Amino acid sequence: MIELWFDPDPNDQLQLIWVLDQFHAQPDMLAKLKLRLVGFSLLTMDPAWRGWNEVPLANIRPVDIETASMCWQAYRATTPEACFDVVHRDLSAFPLLRPALLDLLRELPWSESGLGATEMRLLELVAAGFLGTSALFYLRGFRQGGVFNDMEIGRLLEGLAHGPRPAIAGLDDGLRVIEPENARARLAAFQRSRLSVTEFGKTVLAHREDFTDHNPIDRWWGGTRLTNDNLWRWNPALSRT
């Protein structure tokens, strides 16, 4: 028997559906697969915990492989439309997948501000007095989301601070020239930074300005390349439907 253990975090759920998509080519392995429905972070669990066998264990059926493959292909598509469609399908075999996909969709630029959910949360935290970067990197509970790792959070801060019209001031200018591979120098630069929200950032927080109207956008969301000319947006009202 092969047991699959994946955290609820969006990137872990993406790994799960990617792994299951590979079993399309190995149907003889399906009978050996079981899925543990893990509702907690495996990384933070005490190794001495004795409740591992109490985590629900589910069979994986051929229809579940089809569902996982459908979701993986939707995320890899050249627009987010297919991914938005699958969150309204029956995903009951993977109870942690729909929340994860919604978290990912919320990282598209919002219709009200032009920022994704984590970018907006970072701006809110800086406005609330988080002047250093350590809490933004390491206190995930404050960020209220698990889509991005620490290195990616750094890139989001650079995007907010180093564009033509920044929403954040005080990020060390050395980050503009330090090579991405030089993790030690980048960390030192982040630690030197003392952040504040610009006047423009305050208008973005208040939904009176759109960040993307004043700054270049060029990044990937799944298989979708987001640019100012190809800017797919998230409408917060849709997550409540």
PDB file of C-alpha atoms in Angstrom:
ATOM      1  CA  MET A   1       0.000   0.000   0.000  1.00  0.00           C
ATOM      2  CA  ILE A   2       1.162   3.514  -0.824  1.00  0.00           C
ATOM      3  CA  GLU A   3      -0.121   6.275   1.468  1.00  0.00           C
ATOM      4  CA  LEU A   4      -0.142   9.852   0.209  1.00  0.00           C
ATOM      5  CA  TRP A   5       0.272  12.575   2.848  1.00  0.00           C
ATOM      6  CA  PHE A   6      -0.102  16.198   1.744  1.00  0.00           C
ATOM      7  CA  ASP A   7      -0.619  19.357   3.792  1.00  0.00           C
ATOM      8  CA  PRO A   8      -3.701  21.555   3.258  1.00  0.00           C
ATOM      9  CA  ASP A   9      -1.527  24.390   1.890  1.00  0.00           C
ATOM     10  CA  PRO A  10      -2.186  25.307  -1.756  1.00  0.00           C
ATOM     11  CA  ASN A  11       1.229  24.243  -3.038  1.00  0.00           C
ATOM     12  CA  ASP A  12       0.943  20.876  -1.302  1.00  0.00           C
ATOM     13  CA  GLN A  13      -2.490  20.334  -2.809  1.00  0.00           C
ATOM     14  CA  LEU A  14      -1.065  21.205  -6.230  1.00  0.00           C
ATOM     15  CA  GLN A  15       1.625  18.582  -5.697  1.00  0.00           C
ATOM     16  CA  LEU A  16      -1.068  16.066  -4.786  1.00  0.00           C
ATOM     17  CA  ILE A  17      -3.064  16.548  -7.990  1.00  0.00           C
ATOM     18  CA  TRP A  18       0.149  16.554 -10.038  1.00  0.00           C
ATOM     19  CA  VAL A  19       1.184  13.216  -8.504  1.00  0.00           C
ATOM     20  CA  LEU A  20      -2.246  11.709  -9.104  1.00  0.00           C
ATOM     21  CA  ASP A  21      -2.240  12.974 -12.684  1.00  0.00           C
ATOM     22  CA  GLN A  22       0.864  10.839 -13.279  1.00  0.00           C
ATOM     23  CA  PHE A  23      -1.108   7.699 -12.415  1.00  0.00           C
ATOM     24  CA  HIS A  24      -3.121   8.062 -15.612  1.00  0.00           C
ATOM     25  CA  ALA A  25      -0.276   6.183 -17.223  1.00  0.00           C
ATOM     26  CA  GLN A  26      -0.085   3.572 -14.428  1.00  0.00           C
ATOM     27  CA  PRO A  27      -3.636   2.329 -13.775  1.00  0.00           C
ATOM     28  CA  ASP A  28      -2.309  -0.922 -12.295  1.00  0.00           C
ATOM     29  CA  MET A  29      -0.956   1.093  -9.344  1.00  0.00           C
ATOM     30  CA  LEU A  30      -4.330   2.545  -8.423  1.00  0.00           C
ATOM     31  CA  ALA A  31      -5.370  -0.291  -6.117  1.00  0.00           C
ATOM     32  CA  LYS A  32      -2.280   0.354  -3.993  1.00  0.00           C
ATOM     33  CA  LEU A  33      -2.973   4.067  -3.426  1.00  0.00           C
ATOM     34  CA  LYS A  34      -4.524   5.536  -0.290  1.00  0.00           C
ATOM     35  CA  LEU A  35      -4.904   9.190   0.657  1.00  0.00           C
ATOM     36  CA  ARG A  36      -4.558  10.511   4.198  1.00  0.00           C
ATOM     37  CA  LEU A  37      -6.863  13.514   4.643  1.00  0.00           C
ATOM     38  CA  VAL A  38      -4.367  15.693   6.496  1.00  0.00           C
ATOM     39  CA  GLY A  39      -5.983  18.792   7.967  1.00  0.00           C
ATOM     40  CA  PHE A  40      -2.865  20.169   9.666  1.00  0.00           C
ATOM     41  CA  SER A  41       0.721  21.131   8.886  1.00  0.00           C
ATOM     42  CA  LEU A  42       2.971  18.088   8.823  1.00  0.00           C
ATOM     43  CA  LEU A  43       6.013  20.343   9.158  1.00  0.00           C
ATOM     44  CA  THR A  44       5.021  21.581  12.605  1.00  0.00           C
ATOM     45  CA  MET A  45       3.821  18.279  14.047  1.00  0.00           C
ATOM     46  CA  ASP A  46       5.695  16.753  16.965  1.00  0.00           C
ATOM     47  CA  PRO A  47       7.391  13.551  15.720  1.00  0.00           C
ATOM     48  CA  ALA A  48       6.462  11.956  19.037  1.00  0.00           C
ATOM     49  CA  TRP A  49       2.734  12.369  18.343  1.00  0.00           C
ATOM     50  CA  ARG A  50       0.995   9.005  18.362  1.00  0.00           C
ATOM     51  CA  GLY A  51      -2.173   9.917  16.480  1.00  0.00           C
ATOM     52  CA  TRP A  52      -0.962   9.325  12.924  1.00  0.00           C
ATOM     53  CA  ASN A  53      -3.261   6.357  12.402  1.00  0.00           C
ATOM     54  CA  GLU A  54      -6.242   8.480  13.435  1.00  0.00           C
ATOM     55  CA  VAL A  55      -5.871  10.662  10.327  1.00  0.00           C
ATOM     56  CA  PRO A  56      -8.696   9.577   7.961  1.00  0.00           C
ATOM     57  CA  LEU A  57      -7.604   7.211   5.212  1.00  0.00           C
ATOM     58  CA  ALA A  58      -9.459   7.263   1.879  1.00  0.00           C
ATOM     59  CA  ASN A  59      -9.387   5.017  -1.154  1.00  0.00           C
ATOM     60  CA  ILE A  60      -8.506   6.564  -4.501  1.00  0.00           C
ATOM     61  CA  ARG A  61     -10.861   5.546  -7.299  1.00  0.00           C
ATOM     62  CA  PRO A  62     -10.450   5.944 -11.066  1.00  0.00           C
ATOM     63  CA  VAL A  63     -12.915   8.828 -10.975  1.00  0.00           C
ATOM     64  CA  ASP A  64     -10.709  10.551  -8.386  1.00  0.00           C
ATOM     65  CA  ILE A  65      -7.730  10.311 -10.726  1.00  0.00           C
ATOM     66  CA  GLU A  66      -9.880  11.952 -13.403  1.00  0.00           C
ATOM     67  CA  THR A  67     -10.853  14.734 -10.995  1.00  0.00           C
ATOM     68  CA  ALA A  68      -7.252  15.358  -9.952  1.00  0.00           C
ATOM     69  CA  SER A  69      -6.108  15.396 -13.574  1.00  0.00           C
ATOM     70  CA  MET A  70      -8.882  17.815 -14.516  1.00  0.00           C
ATOM     71  CA  CYS A  71      -7.815  20.200 -11.744  1.00  0.00           C
ATOM     72  CA  TRP A  72      -4.128  19.964 -12.610  1.00  0.00           C
ATOM     73  CA  GLN A  73      -4.761  20.637 -16.287  1.00  0.00           C
ATOM     74  CA  ALA A  74      -7.015  23.550 -15.332  1.00  0.00           C
ATOM     75  CA  TYR A  75      -4.251  25.129 -13.253  1.00  0.00           C
ATOM     76  CA  ARG A  76      -1.780  24.680 -16.120  1.00  0.00           C
ATOM     77  CA  ALA A  77      -4.119  26.269 -18.673  1.00  0.00           C
ATOM     78  CA  THR A  78      -3.230  29.538 -20.380  1.00  0.00           C
ATOM     79  CA  THR A  79      -6.099  31.352 -18.652  1.00  0.00           C
ATOM     80  CA  PRO A  80      -7.536  30.960 -15.115  1.00  0.00           C
ATOM     81  CA  GLU A  81     -11.038  30.325 -16.495  1.00  0.00           C
ATOM     82  CA  ALA A  82     -10.788  26.542 -16.299  1.00  0.00           C
ATOM     83  CA  CYS A  83      -9.527  26.735 -12.722  1.00  0.00           C
ATOM     84  CA  PHE A  84     -12.450  28.934 -11.742  1.00  0.00           C
ATOM     85  CA  ASP A  85     -14.741  26.398 -13.372  1.00  0.00           C
ATOM     86  CA  VAL A  86     -13.368  23.385 -11.475  1.00  0.00           C
ATOM     87  CA  VAL A  87     -13.905  24.938  -8.040  1.00  0.00           C
ATOM     88  CA  HIS A  88     -17.621  24.684  -8.807  1.00  0.00           C
ATOM     89  CA  ARG A  89     -17.353  20.973  -9.651  1.00  0.00           C
ATOM     90  CA  ASP A  90     -17.706  18.063  -7.240  1.00  0.00           C
ATOM     91  CA  LEU A  91     -14.354  17.912  -5.440  1.00  0.00           C
ATOM     92  CA  SER A  92     -15.650  16.027  -2.415  1.00  0.00           C
ATOM     93  CA  ALA A  93     -13.028  13.288  -2.823  1.00  0.00           C
ATOM     94  CA  PHE A  94     -10.408  15.942  -2.031  1.00  0.00           C
ATOM     95  CA  PRO A  95     -11.944  18.071   0.734  1.00  0.00           C
ATOM     96  CA  LEU A  96      -8.851  20.288   1.042  1.00  0.00           C
ATOM     97  CA  LEU A  97      -8.514  21.006  -2.667  1.00  0.00           C
ATOM     98  CA  ARG A  98     -11.287  23.528  -3.256  1.00  0.00           C
ATOM     99  CA  PRO A  99     -10.092  25.894  -0.470  1.00  0.00           C
ATOM    100  CA  ALA A 100      -6.561  25.602  -1.856  1.00  0.00           C
ATOM    101  CA  LEU A 101      -7.660  26.458  -5.399  1.00  0.00           C
ATOM    102  CA  LEU A 102      -9.662  29.418  -4.115  1.00  0.00           C
ATOM    103  CA  ASP A 103      -6.593  30.652  -2.229  1.00  0.00           C
ATOM    104  CA  LEU A 104      -4.630  30.461  -5.472  1.00  0.00           C
ATOM    105  CA  LEU A 105      -7.341  32.292  -7.420  1.00  0.00           C
ATOM    106  CA  ARG A 106      -7.327  35.053  -4.790  1.00  0.00           C
ATOM    107  CA  GLU A 107      -3.691  35.730  -5.715  1.00  0.00           C
ATOM    108  CA  LEU A 108      -4.823  37.070  -9.080  1.00  0.00           C
ATOM    109  CA  PRO A 109      -4.972  40.888  -9.120  1.00  0.00           C
ATOM    110  CA  TRP A 110      -8.181  41.919  -7.393  1.00  0.00           C
ATOM    111  CA  SER A 111     -10.675  44.002  -9.308  1.00  0.00           C
ATOM    112  CA  GLU A 112     -10.711  46.609  -6.512  1.00  0.00           C
ATOM    113  CA  SER A 113      -6.974  47.230  -6.066  1.00  0.00           C
ATOM    114  CA  GLY A 114      -4.892  45.420  -8.673  1.00  0.00           C
ATOM    115  CA  LEU A 115      -3.125  43.464  -5.917  1.00  0.00           C
ATOM    116  CA  GLY A 116      -3.410  39.795  -5.051  1.00  0.00           C
ATOM    117  CA  ALA A 117      -4.538  38.694  -1.600  1.00  0.00           C
ATOM    118  CA  THR A 118      -1.035  38.279  -0.147  1.00  0.00           C
ATOM    119  CA  GLU A 119       0.223  41.551  -1.625  1.00  0.00           C
ATOM    120  CA  MET A 120      -2.728  43.361  -0.076  1.00  0.00           C
ATOM    121  CA  ARG A 121      -2.151  41.641   3.258  1.00  0.00           C
ATOM    122  CA  LEU A 122       1.516  42.692   3.239  1.00  0.00           C
ATOM    123  CA  LEU A 123       0.448  46.267   2.569  1.00  0.00           C
ATOM    124  CA  GLU A 124      -2.064  46.084   5.424  1.00  0.00           C
ATOM    125  CA  LEU A 125       0.570  44.748   7.822  1.00  0.00           C
ATOM    126  CA  VAL A 126       3.055  47.485   6.952  1.00  0.00           C
ATOM    127  CA  ALA A 127       0.295  50.072   7.414  1.00  0.00           C
ATOM    128  CA  ALA A 128      -0.454  48.519  10.824  1.00  0.00           C
ATOM    129  CA  GLY A 129       3.123  49.083  11.986  1.00  0.00           C
ATOM    130  CA  PHE A 130       5.125  46.048  10.875  1.00  0.00           C
ATOM    131  CA  LEU A 131       8.185  48.078   9.883  1.00  0.00           C
ATOM    132  CA  GLY A 132      10.667  45.197   9.711  1.00  0.00           C
ATOM    133  CA  THR A 133      10.465  42.274   7.333  1.00  0.00           C
ATOM    134  CA  SER A 134      11.036  39.371   9.738  1.00  0.00           C
ATOM    135  CA  ALA A 135       7.400  39.082  10.798  1.00  0.00           C
ATOM    136  CA  LEU A 136       6.264  39.341   7.184  1.00  0.00           C
ATOM    137  CA  PHE A 137       8.510  36.433   6.242  1.00  0.00           C
ATOM    138  CA  TYR A 138       8.187  34.096   9.175  1.00  0.00           C
ATOM    139  CA  LEU A 139       4.882  34.700  10.991  1.00  0.00           C
ATOM    140  CA  ARG A 140       2.589  33.011   8.526  1.00  0.00           C
ATOM    141  CA  GLY A 141      -0.399  33.444  10.814  1.00  0.00           C
ATOM    142  CA  PHE A 142      -0.182  37.201  10.354  1.00  0.00           C
ATOM    143  CA  ARG A 143      -0.113  36.775   6.576  1.00  0.00           C
ATOM    144  CA  GLN A 144      -3.292  34.655   6.718  1.00  0.00           C
ATOM    145  CA  GLY A 145      -2.278  32.663   3.683  1.00  0.00           C
ATOM    146  CA  GLY A 146       0.115  29.927   2.687  1.00  0.00           C
ATOM    147  CA  VAL A 147       0.479  30.339  -1.065  1.00  0.00           C
ATOM    148  CA  PHE A 148       3.983  31.865  -1.040  1.00  0.00           C
ATOM    149  CA  ASN A 149       7.206  30.768   0.631  1.00  0.00           C
ATOM    150  CA  ASP A 150       9.658  33.174   2.271  1.00  0.00           C
ATOM    151  CA  MET A 151      11.666  33.824  -0.899  1.00  0.00           C
ATOM    152  CA  GLU A 152       8.492  34.541  -2.849  1.00  0.00           C
ATOM    153  CA  ILE A 153       7.295  36.938  -0.136  1.00  0.00           C
ATOM    154  CA  GLY A 154      10.522  38.855  -0.711  1.00  0.00           C
ATOM    155  CA  ARG A 155       9.776  39.145  -4.411  1.00  0.00           C
ATOM    156  CA  LEU A 156       6.266  40.398  -3.653  1.00  0.00           C
ATOM    157  CA  LEU A 157       7.722  43.100  -1.397  1.00  0.00           C
ATOM    158  CA  GLU A 158      10.121  44.112  -4.157  1.00  0.00           C
ATOM    159  CA  GLY A 159       7.224  44.394  -6.576  1.00  0.00           C
ATOM    160  CA  LEU A 160       5.357  46.635  -4.148  1.00  0.00           C
ATOM    161  CA  ALA A 161       8.406  48.798  -3.413  1.00  0.00           C
ATOM    162  CA  HIS A 162      10.489  49.041  -6.570  1.00  0.00           C
ATOM    163  CA  GLY A 163       8.013  49.900  -9.315  1.00  0.00           C
ATOM    164  CA  PRO A 164       7.533  53.293 -10.990  1.00  0.00           C
ATOM    165  CA  ARG A 165       4.878  54.150  -8.409  1.00  0.00           C
ATOM    166  CA  PRO A 166       5.653  52.196  -5.236  1.00  0.00           C
ATOM    167  CA  ALA A 167       3.100  51.301  -2.600  1.00  0.00           C
ATOM    168  CA  ILE A 168       5.819  50.656   0.002  1.00  0.00           C
ATOM    169  CA  ALA A 169       8.864  52.769   0.901  1.00  0.00           C
ATOM    170  CA  GLY A 170      11.971  51.808   2.851  1.00  0.00           C
ATOM    171  CA  LEU A 171      12.907  48.527   1.194  1.00  0.00           C
ATOM    172  CA  ASP A 172      16.686  48.418   0.883  1.00  0.00           C
ATOM    173  CA  ASP A 173      17.787  49.623  -2.566  1.00  0.00           C
ATOM    174  CA  GLY A 174      20.552  47.036  -2.598  1.00  0.00           C
ATOM    175  CA  LEU A 175      17.928  44.451  -3.485  1.00  0.00           C
ATOM    176  CA  ARG A 176      17.708  46.001  -6.947  1.00  0.00           C
ATOM    177  CA  VAL A 177      21.203  44.751  -7.820  1.00  0.00           C
ATOM    178  CA  ILE A 178      21.869  41.758  -5.553  1.00  0.00           C
ATOM    179  CA  GLU A 179      21.798  38.512  -7.519  1.00  0.00           C
ATOM    180  CA  PRO A 180      18.760  36.339  -6.697  1.00  0.00           C
ATOM    181  CA  GLU A 181      21.101  33.442  -5.873  1.00  0.00           C
ATOM    182  CA  ASN A 182      22.890  35.457  -3.177  1.00  0.00           C
ATOM    183  CA  ALA A 183      20.507  34.515  -0.389  1.00  0.00           C
ATOM    184  CA  ARG A 184      22.741  35.782   2.430  1.00  0.00           C
ATOM    185  CA  ALA A 185      23.133  39.277   0.963  1.00  0.00           C
ATOM    186  CA  ARG A 186      19.438  39.476   0.146  1.00  0.00           C
ATOM    187  CA  LEU A 187      18.483  38.463   3.684  1.00  0.00           C
ATOM    188  CA  ALA A 188      20.777  41.133   5.125  1.00  0.00           C
ATOM    189  CA  ALA A 189      19.202  43.744   2.844  1.00  0.00           C
ATOM    190  CA  PHE A 190      15.708  42.739   3.912  1.00  0.00           C
ATOM    191  CA  GLN A 191      16.750  42.901   7.559  1.00  0.00           C
ATOM    192  CA  ARG A 192      18.096  46.440   7.068  1.00  0.00           C
ATOM    193  CA  SER A 193      14.797  47.600   5.605  1.00  0.00           C
ATOM    194  CA  ARG A 194      12.335  49.732   7.553  1.00  0.00           C
ATOM    195  CA  LEU A 195       9.057  49.793   5.713  1.00  0.00           C
ATOM    196  CA  SER A 196       6.243  52.290   5.439  1.00  0.00           C
ATOM    197  CA  VAL A 197       3.246  52.745   3.170  1.00  0.00           C
ATOM    198  CA  THR A 198       3.470  55.511   0.579  1.00  0.00           C
ATOM    199  CA  GLU A 199       0.651  57.946  -0.090  1.00  0.00           C
ATOM    200  CA  PHE A 200      -0.084  55.982  -3.246  1.00  0.00           C
ATOM    201  CA  GLY A 201      -0.111  52.771  -1.203  1.00  0.00           C
ATOM    202  CA  LYS A 202      -2.714  54.294   1.096  1.00  0.00           C
ATOM    203  CA  THR A 203      -4.976  54.995  -1.871  1.00  0.00           C
ATOM    204  CA  VAL A 204      -4.540  51.394  -3.052  1.00  0.00           C
ATOM    205  CA  LEU A 205      -5.452  50.163   0.435  1.00  0.00           C
ATOM    206  CA  ALA A 206      -8.561  52.332   0.299  1.00  0.00           C
ATOM    207  CA  HIS A 207      -9.430  50.936  -3.164  1.00  0.00           C
ATOM    208  CA  ARG A 208      -9.202  54.397  -4.694  1.00  0.00           C
ATOM    209  CA  GLU A 209      -6.306  53.495  -7.007  1.00  0.00           C
ATOM    210  CA  ASP A 210      -5.393  50.399  -8.984  1.00  0.00           C
ATOM    211  CA  PHE A 211      -1.769  49.330  -8.530  1.00  0.00           C
ATOM    212  CA  THR A 212      -1.597  47.872 -12.042  1.00  0.00           C
ATOM    213  CA  ASP A 213      -2.546  51.185 -13.657  1.00  0.00           C
ATOM    214  CA  HIS A 214       0.805  52.622 -12.559  1.00  0.00           C
ATOM    215  CA  ASN A 215       3.203  49.660 -12.393  1.00  0.00           C
ATOM    216  CA  PRO A 216       4.307  46.928 -14.813  1.00  0.00           C
ATOM    217  CA  ILE A 217       2.989  43.412 -14.224  1.00  0.00           C
ATOM    218  CA  ASP A 218       4.773  40.363 -15.623  1.00  0.00           C
ATOM    219  CA  ARG A 219       4.450  37.134 -13.670  1.00  0.00           C
ATOM    220  CA  TRP A 220       3.007  33.656 -13.920  1.00  0.00           C
ATOM    221  CA  TRP A 221      -0.121  32.318 -12.274  1.00  0.00           C
ATOM    222  CA  GLY A 222      -0.140  28.610 -13.002  1.00  0.00           C
ATOM    223  CA  GLY A 223       0.019  28.388 -16.794  1.00  0.00           C
ATOM    224  CA  THR A 224      -1.207  31.958 -17.249  1.00  0.00           C
ATOM    225  CA  ARG A 225       1.256  34.736 -17.926  1.00  0.00           C
ATOM    226  CA  LEU A 226      -0.101  37.889 -16.327  1.00  0.00           C
ATOM    227  CA  THR A 227       0.918  41.164 -17.943  1.00  0.00           C
ATOM    228  CA  ASN A 228      -0.665  44.592 -18.105  1.00  0.00           C
ATOM    229  CA  ASP A 229      -2.067  43.592 -21.502  1.00  0.00           C
ATOM    230  CA  ASN A 230      -3.237  40.180 -20.300  1.00  0.00           C
ATOM    231  CA  LEU A 231      -4.417  40.885 -16.780  1.00  0.00           C
ATOM    232  CA  TRP A 232      -6.869  38.361 -15.428  1.00  0.00           C
ATOM    233  CA  ARG A 233      -8.528  39.579 -12.251  1.00  0.00           C
ATOM    234  CA  TRP A 234     -10.255  38.155  -9.217  1.00  0.00           C
ATOM    235  CA  ASN A 235     -13.591  39.530  -8.094  1.00  0.00           C
ATOM    236  CA  PRO A 236     -13.861  38.982  -4.299  1.00  0.00           C
ATOM    237  CA  ALA A 237     -17.642  38.675  -4.552  1.00  0.00           C
ATOM    238  CA  LEU A 238     -17.244  35.495  -6.605  1.00  0.00           C
ATOM    239  CA  SER A 239     -15.705  33.574  -3.686  1.00  0.00           C
ATOM    240  CA  ARG A 240     -18.956  33.979  -1.797  1.00  0.00           C
ATOM    241  CA  THR A 241     -21.092  32.386  -4.496  1.00  0.00           C
TER     242      THR A 241
END
